[in-house]
Amino acid sequence: MNNGQSPAQNSARSRGEAEGLKTAASLLVRLRKEFGFGPEAPTETRQASPGLVLAMLDEATEAGLRGLSSISADKKVSLGRLLVQIRDVRRRLHAAPSSSGVVGAADFAGAVRRLRGAETVAGLSRSVCSEAAAMTGLGLVLLSEVHDSTWTIVETQFEKGSAPDVSALASTAIAPGSPEEEAVQKRAAVLVLPNPQLSTGNSTAFAAVPLFGAGGYVVAPITVSTGVIGLIHACRADERKPSVAERDLLDAFAGSFGTLFERALVSERLSEQKRLIVERLHEESREAEGLSNAEVAFGKPSGAGAASLSSVSLPTDCRAPGLEELTRREGEVFQLLAAGKSNTEIADELVISVFTVKSHVKKILRKLGAMNRSEAIYRYLEMTDSDASSRRTT
């Protein structure tokens, strides 16, 4: 693919890239030979793509950091210096576009792998523009959210010295017939060129957006299971036109970003639900601890037998032992419980949650010395009968 550079420029870039790959390989050999960490370096750097070497450098850095605590103190300084060198050569390779202009599977996988390492929604959003720019060679990249037929810029990436003013595009309507509308409707990237006769593939008329200059741009949709949630715009800093291959590459990259974004969003929501569940369990634990420490008055059942438990009314002036320990709300709950109401019916009656009803029932059983609801009603009948007999005697 013609990358728009002169043969001399391509030759210089090839030499610089080759030197960077050779340096990276030597650092990988040192890390493995001196410390036993990281992957084996490629034996032939001329046949290794920059993306593959970047992925190996990432793996080597992770392995070195994991093993830092397992080596002796005198070796930690040497390992630290080597990791800094690996970081520096990785940055040079990452920032330099490939002389071939072709991105291999390893390059693409390396970019996605680094995105996956972001883990959070915010981290992904911060990383996607720089990764897209480094992988495609398109120096100007915008990430935007799509809401109510409007795309709003949230992140940007520009080549050094080419930072145009994007304030006019902070929030832009998706106009009918625009490339953005086509990308959203077709869920596919659109190549926008100034002259349709010079383009191939799904190119369309150039949109009047001053930011992207005369060379045209690519717009790719970010798609999740619910639809298109964002767009990635990308173009060159100069007037060279983006290619169909770069359109397809950005389209695949945006699709991978959408998958990772949705996964991170679900993970964050699950973490929040887990946090709420743990808080609720702690709350129940404190409630149970309070119940275990509550005072309990155990009744002594008589052999008279139990009266009907199907419907019992609690008089408001009852002073039977045990019932005096009930709070006003517990008395209301017990009155409905004695009438044969279920927890759900009691909750509806008193306009409280079922969880609160269960808590009140536990406290009532404790205070009455009962094992279950039926025994609680029996103890109430026993206590009220004893209270009535006492009144007749006096």
PDB file of C-alpha atoms in Angstrom, residues 58-235:
ATOM      1  CA  ASP A  58       4.184  -5.656  27.235  1.00  0.00           C
ATOM      2  CA  GLU A  59       4.399  -9.276  28.372  1.00  0.00           C
ATOM      3  CA  ALA A  60       8.024  -8.808  29.436  1.00  0.00           C
ATOM      4  CA  THR A  61       7.166  -5.704  31.484  1.00  0.00           C
ATOM      5  CA  GLU A  62       4.340  -7.500  33.277  1.00  0.00           C
ATOM      6  CA  ALA A  63       6.567 -10.504  34.009  1.00  0.00           C
ATOM      7  CA  GLY A  64       9.344  -8.270  35.327  1.00  0.00           C
ATOM      8  CA  LEU A  65       7.032  -6.349  37.624  1.00  0.00           C
ATOM      9  CA  ARG A  66       5.531  -9.586  38.967  1.00  0.00           C
ATOM     10  CA  GLY A  67       8.984 -11.033  39.657  1.00  0.00           C
ATOM     11  CA  LEU A  68      10.444  -7.901  41.229  1.00  0.00           C
ATOM     12  CA  SER A  69       9.545  -9.018  44.752  1.00  0.00           C
ATOM     13  CA  SER A  70      11.107 -12.465  44.283  1.00  0.00           C
ATOM     14  CA  ILE A  71      14.683 -11.383  43.484  1.00  0.00           C
ATOM     15  CA  SER A  72      17.445 -10.233  45.814  1.00  0.00           C
ATOM     16  CA  ALA A  73      17.846  -6.567  46.719  1.00  0.00           C
ATOM     17  CA  ASP A  74      21.096  -6.151  44.759  1.00  0.00           C
ATOM     18  CA  LYS A  75      19.373  -7.291  41.540  1.00  0.00           C
ATOM     19  CA  LYS A  76      16.276  -5.109  41.921  1.00  0.00           C
ATOM     20  CA  VAL A  77      18.102  -1.965  40.772  1.00  0.00           C
ATOM     21  CA  SER A  78      19.397  -3.704  37.630  1.00  0.00           C
ATOM     22  CA  LEU A  79      15.940  -5.092  36.843  1.00  0.00           C
ATOM     23  CA  GLY A  80      14.375  -1.680  37.385  1.00  0.00           C
ATOM     24  CA  ARG A  81      16.787  -0.062  34.927  1.00  0.00           C
ATOM     25  CA  LEU A  82      16.143  -2.771  32.362  1.00  0.00           C
ATOM     26  CA  LEU A  83      12.367  -2.300  32.671  1.00  0.00           C
ATOM     27  CA  VAL A  84      12.818   1.443  32.096  1.00  0.00           C
ATOM     28  CA  GLN A  85      14.789   0.695  28.914  1.00  0.00           C
ATOM     29  CA  ILE A  86      12.050  -1.685  27.766  1.00  0.00           C
ATOM     30  CA  ARG A  87       9.445   1.012  28.419  1.00  0.00           C
ATOM     31  CA  ASP A  88      11.413   3.589  26.398  1.00  0.00           C
ATOM     32  CA  VAL A  89      11.913   1.370  23.354  1.00  0.00           C
ATOM     33  CA  ARG A  90       8.259   0.319  23.533  1.00  0.00           C
ATOM     34  CA  ARG A  91       7.222   3.981  23.414  1.00  0.00           C
ATOM     35  CA  ARG A  92       9.416   4.636  20.385  1.00  0.00           C
ATOM     36  CA  LEU A  93       8.014   1.651  18.519  1.00  0.00           C
ATOM     37  CA  HIS A  94       4.466   2.500  19.548  1.00  0.00           C
ATOM     38  CA  ALA A  95       4.764   6.110  18.371  1.00  0.00           C
ATOM     39  CA  ALA A  96       6.464   5.334  15.046  1.00  0.00           C
ATOM     40  CA  PRO A  97       4.119   4.316  12.180  1.00  0.00           C
ATOM     41  CA  SER A  98       5.142   1.207  10.299  1.00  0.00           C
ATOM     42  CA  SER A  99       7.163   1.703   7.126  1.00  0.00           C
ATOM     43  CA  SER A 100       5.102  -0.913   5.363  1.00  0.00           C
ATOM     44  CA  GLY A 101       1.766   0.797   6.039  1.00  0.00           C
ATOM     45  CA  VAL A 102       0.249  -2.602   6.651  1.00  0.00           C
ATOM     46  CA  VAL A 103      -1.011  -3.633  10.085  1.00  0.00           C
ATOM     47  CA  GLY A 104      -0.751  -7.337  10.770  1.00  0.00           C
ATOM     48  CA  ALA A 105      -2.834  -9.505  13.061  1.00  0.00           C
ATOM     49  CA  ALA A 106      -0.231  -9.209  15.811  1.00  0.00           C
ATOM     50  CA  ASP A 107      -0.362  -5.390  15.654  1.00  0.00           C
ATOM     51  CA  PHE A 108      -4.132  -5.423  15.918  1.00  0.00           C
ATOM     52  CA  ALA A 109      -4.059  -8.006  18.717  1.00  0.00           C
ATOM     53  CA  GLY A 110      -1.477  -5.945  20.587  1.00  0.00           C
ATOM     54  CA  ALA A 111      -3.657  -2.820  20.424  1.00  0.00           C
ATOM     55  CA  VAL A 112      -6.718  -4.728  21.641  1.00  0.00           C
ATOM     56  CA  ARG A 113      -4.649  -6.382  24.365  1.00  0.00           C
ATOM     57  CA  ARG A 114      -3.527  -2.995  25.676  1.00  0.00           C
ATOM     58  CA  LEU A 115      -7.128  -1.771  25.621  1.00  0.00           C
ATOM     59  CA  ARG A 116      -8.203  -4.857  27.557  1.00  0.00           C
ATOM     60  CA  GLY A 117      -5.662  -3.968  30.213  1.00  0.00           C
ATOM     61  CA  ALA A 118      -7.531  -0.692  30.893  1.00  0.00           C
ATOM     62  CA  GLU A 119     -10.315  -2.758  32.600  1.00  0.00           C
ATOM     63  CA  THR A 120     -12.573   0.208  33.471  1.00  0.00           C
ATOM     64  CA  VAL A 121     -14.914   2.226  31.255  1.00  0.00           C
ATOM     65  CA  ALA A 122     -12.980   5.418  32.005  1.00  0.00           C
ATOM     66  CA  GLY A 123      -9.648   3.734  31.282  1.00  0.00           C
ATOM     67  CA  LEU A 124     -10.884   2.387  27.958  1.00  0.00           C
ATOM     68  CA  SER A 125     -12.180   5.793  26.916  1.00  0.00           C
ATOM     69  CA  ARG A 126      -8.842   7.418  27.726  1.00  0.00           C
ATOM     70  CA  SER A 127      -6.833   4.813  25.779  1.00  0.00           C
ATOM     71  CA  VAL A 128      -8.873   4.222  22.636  1.00  0.00           C
ATOM     72  CA  CYS A 129      -7.844   7.362  20.714  1.00  0.00           C
ATOM     73  CA  SER A 130      -4.104   6.920  21.212  1.00  0.00           C
ATOM     74  CA  GLU A 131      -4.276   3.219  20.330  1.00  0.00           C
ATOM     75  CA  ALA A 132      -6.346   3.920  17.200  1.00  0.00           C
ATOM     76  CA  ALA A 133      -3.905   6.631  16.106  1.00  0.00           C
ATOM     77  CA  ALA A 134      -0.828   4.457  16.670  1.00  0.00           C
ATOM     78  CA  MET A 135      -2.309   1.439  14.924  1.00  0.00           C
ATOM     79  CA  THR A 136      -3.831   3.125  11.847  1.00  0.00           C
ATOM     80  CA  GLY A 137      -1.342   5.957  11.388  1.00  0.00           C
ATOM     81  CA  LEU A 138      -4.242   8.430  11.287  1.00  0.00           C
ATOM     82  CA  GLY A 139      -2.924  11.211  13.513  1.00  0.00           C
ATOM     83  CA  LEU A 140      -6.196  12.975  14.386  1.00  0.00           C
ATOM     84  CA  VAL A 141      -8.702  10.823  16.290  1.00  0.00           C
ATOM     85  CA  LEU A 142     -11.923  11.782  18.069  1.00  0.00           C
ATOM     86  CA  LEU A 143     -14.043   9.626  20.385  1.00  0.00           C
ATOM     87  CA  SER A 144     -17.643  10.748  20.768  1.00  0.00           C
ATOM     88  CA  GLU A 145     -20.824   9.582  22.474  1.00  0.00           C
ATOM     89  CA  VAL A 146     -24.081   9.272  20.551  1.00  0.00           C
ATOM     90  CA  HIS A 147     -27.252  10.431  22.309  1.00  0.00           C
ATOM     91  CA  ASP A 148     -30.559  11.504  20.772  1.00  0.00           C
ATOM     92  CA  SER A 149     -29.233  11.947  17.214  1.00  0.00           C
ATOM     93  CA  THR A 150     -26.240  13.962  18.445  1.00  0.00           C
ATOM     94  CA  TRP A 151     -22.574  13.038  18.713  1.00  0.00           C
ATOM     95  CA  THR A 152     -20.591  14.686  21.500  1.00  0.00           C
ATOM     96  CA  ILE A 153     -16.776  14.610  21.686  1.00  0.00           C
ATOM     97  CA  VAL A 154     -15.397  13.058  24.889  1.00  0.00           C
ATOM     98  CA  GLU A 155     -11.741  12.243  24.017  1.00  0.00           C
ATOM     99  CA  THR A 156      -9.218  13.419  21.395  1.00  0.00           C
ATOM    100  CA  GLN A 157      -5.766  12.444  20.116  1.00  0.00           C
ATOM    101  CA  PHE A 158      -3.680  14.691  17.858  1.00  0.00           C
ATOM    102  CA  GLU A 159      -0.186  14.466  16.468  1.00  0.00           C
ATOM    103  CA  LYS A 160       2.340  16.799  18.091  1.00  0.00           C
ATOM    104  CA  GLY A 161       1.979  20.295  16.637  1.00  0.00           C
ATOM    105  CA  SER A 162      -1.418  19.562  15.007  1.00  0.00           C
ATOM    106  CA  ALA A 163      -4.071  20.230  17.624  1.00  0.00           C
ATOM    107  CA  PRO A 164      -7.018  21.934  15.905  1.00  0.00           C
ATOM    108  CA  ASP A 165      -9.797  23.659  17.813  1.00  0.00           C
ATOM    109  CA  VAL A 166     -12.644  21.173  18.326  1.00  0.00           C
ATOM    110  CA  SER A 167     -14.854  23.459  20.396  1.00  0.00           C
ATOM    111  CA  ALA A 168     -17.183  24.014  17.431  1.00  0.00           C
ATOM    112  CA  LEU A 169     -17.709  20.244  17.242  1.00  0.00           C
ATOM    113  CA  ALA A 170     -18.256  19.707  20.964  1.00  0.00           C
ATOM    114  CA  SER A 171     -21.807  18.569  20.228  1.00  0.00           C
ATOM    115  CA  THR A 172     -22.964  18.050  16.648  1.00  0.00           C
ATOM    116  CA  ALA A 173     -26.323  16.884  15.331  1.00  0.00           C
ATOM    117  CA  ILE A 174     -26.358  13.778  13.151  1.00  0.00           C
ATOM    118  CA  ALA A 175     -27.734  15.385  10.004  1.00  0.00           C
ATOM    119  CA  PRO A 176     -29.830  13.384   7.522  1.00  0.00           C
ATOM    120  CA  GLY A 177     -27.647  11.978   4.776  1.00  0.00           C
ATOM    121  CA  SER A 178     -24.425  12.658   6.685  1.00  0.00           C
ATOM    122  CA  PRO A 179     -21.607  10.116   6.967  1.00  0.00           C
ATOM    123  CA  GLU A 180     -22.382   9.864  10.684  1.00  0.00           C
ATOM    124  CA  GLU A 181     -25.969   8.878   9.981  1.00  0.00           C
ATOM    125  CA  GLU A 182     -24.793   6.292   7.437  1.00  0.00           C
ATOM    126  CA  ALA A 183     -22.346   4.822   9.960  1.00  0.00           C
ATOM    127  CA  VAL A 184     -25.030   4.614  12.665  1.00  0.00           C
ATOM    128  CA  GLN A 185     -27.676   3.115  10.386  1.00  0.00           C
ATOM    129  CA  LYS A 186     -25.417   0.586   8.638  1.00  0.00           C
ATOM    130  CA  ARG A 187     -23.288  -0.081  11.747  1.00  0.00           C
ATOM    131  CA  ALA A 188     -20.223   0.045   9.503  1.00  0.00           C
ATOM    132  CA  ALA A 189     -17.354   2.484   9.021  1.00  0.00           C
ATOM    133  CA  VAL A 190     -17.668   5.118   6.298  1.00  0.00           C
ATOM    134  CA  LEU A 191     -14.800   6.533   4.248  1.00  0.00           C
ATOM    135  CA  VAL A 192     -15.405  10.204   3.486  1.00  0.00           C
ATOM    136  CA  LEU A 193     -13.369  11.652   0.622  1.00  0.00           C
ATOM    137  CA  PRO A 194     -13.503  15.114  -1.012  1.00  0.00           C
ATOM    138  CA  ASN A 195     -13.964  13.616  -4.465  1.00  0.00           C
ATOM    139  CA  PRO A 196     -16.128  10.459  -4.703  1.00  0.00           C
ATOM    140  CA  GLN A 197     -14.677   9.667  -8.148  1.00  0.00           C
ATOM    141  CA  LEU A 198     -11.254   9.151  -6.531  1.00  0.00           C
ATOM    142  CA  SER A 199     -12.530   6.772  -3.874  1.00  0.00           C
ATOM    143  CA  THR A 200     -13.484   3.151  -3.668  1.00  0.00           C
ATOM    144  CA  GLY A 201     -15.685   1.112  -1.372  1.00  0.00           C
ATOM    145  CA  ASN A 202     -18.440   2.842   0.563  1.00  0.00           C
ATOM    146  CA  SER A 203     -17.093   6.381   0.212  1.00  0.00           C
ATOM    147  CA  THR A 204     -19.547   9.243   0.320  1.00  0.00           C
ATOM    148  CA  ALA A 205     -19.573  12.968  -0.334  1.00  0.00           C
ATOM    149  CA  PHE A 206     -17.268  15.009   1.857  1.00  0.00           C
ATOM    150  CA  ALA A 207     -19.017  16.475   4.899  1.00  0.00           C
ATOM    151  CA  ALA A 208     -18.417  20.172   5.518  1.00  0.00           C
ATOM    152  CA  VAL A 209     -16.467  19.722   8.728  1.00  0.00           C
ATOM    153  CA  PRO A 210     -13.451  22.070   8.766  1.00  0.00           C
ATOM    154  CA  LEU A 211     -11.576  20.007  11.352  1.00  0.00           C
ATOM    155  CA  PHE A 212     -10.848  17.122   8.988  1.00  0.00           C
ATOM    156  CA  GLY A 213      -9.325  19.246   6.254  1.00  0.00           C
ATOM    157  CA  ALA A 214      -9.155  18.481   2.566  1.00  0.00           C
ATOM    158  CA  GLY A 215      -7.954  14.901   2.832  1.00  0.00           C
ATOM    159  CA  GLY A 216     -11.174  13.366   4.123  1.00  0.00           C
ATOM    160  CA  TYR A 217     -11.756  11.165   7.135  1.00  0.00           C
ATOM    161  CA  VAL A 218     -13.113   7.858   8.417  1.00  0.00           C
ATOM    162  CA  VAL A 219     -16.003   7.548  10.849  1.00  0.00           C
ATOM    163  CA  ALA A 220     -16.592   4.181  12.552  1.00  0.00           C
ATOM    164  CA  PRO A 221     -19.526   3.285  14.845  1.00  0.00           C
ATOM    165  CA  ILE A 222     -19.009   1.850  18.334  1.00  0.00           C
ATOM    166  CA  THR A 223     -21.652  -0.843  18.634  1.00  0.00           C
ATOM    167  CA  VAL A 224     -22.878  -2.792  21.663  1.00  0.00           C
ATOM    168  CA  SER A 225     -25.811  -5.172  22.086  1.00  0.00           C
ATOM    169  CA  THR A 226     -28.265  -2.290  22.459  1.00  0.00           C
ATOM    170  CA  GLY A 227     -27.091  -0.354  19.404  1.00  0.00           C
ATOM    171  CA  VAL A 228     -24.584   2.359  18.467  1.00  0.00           C
ATOM    172  CA  ILE A 229     -23.326   4.250  21.528  1.00  0.00           C
ATOM    173  CA  GLY A 230     -20.494   6.245  19.986  1.00  0.00           C
ATOM    174  CA  LEU A 231     -18.335   7.130  16.998  1.00  0.00           C
ATOM    175  CA  ILE A 232     -14.620   7.233  16.236  1.00  0.00           C
ATOM    176  CA  HIS A 233     -13.547   9.882  13.712  1.00  0.00           C
ATOM    177  CA  ALA A 234     -10.017   9.687  12.306  1.00  0.00           C
ATOM    178  CA  CYS A 235      -8.014  11.471   9.621  1.00  0.00           C
TER     179      CYS A 235
END
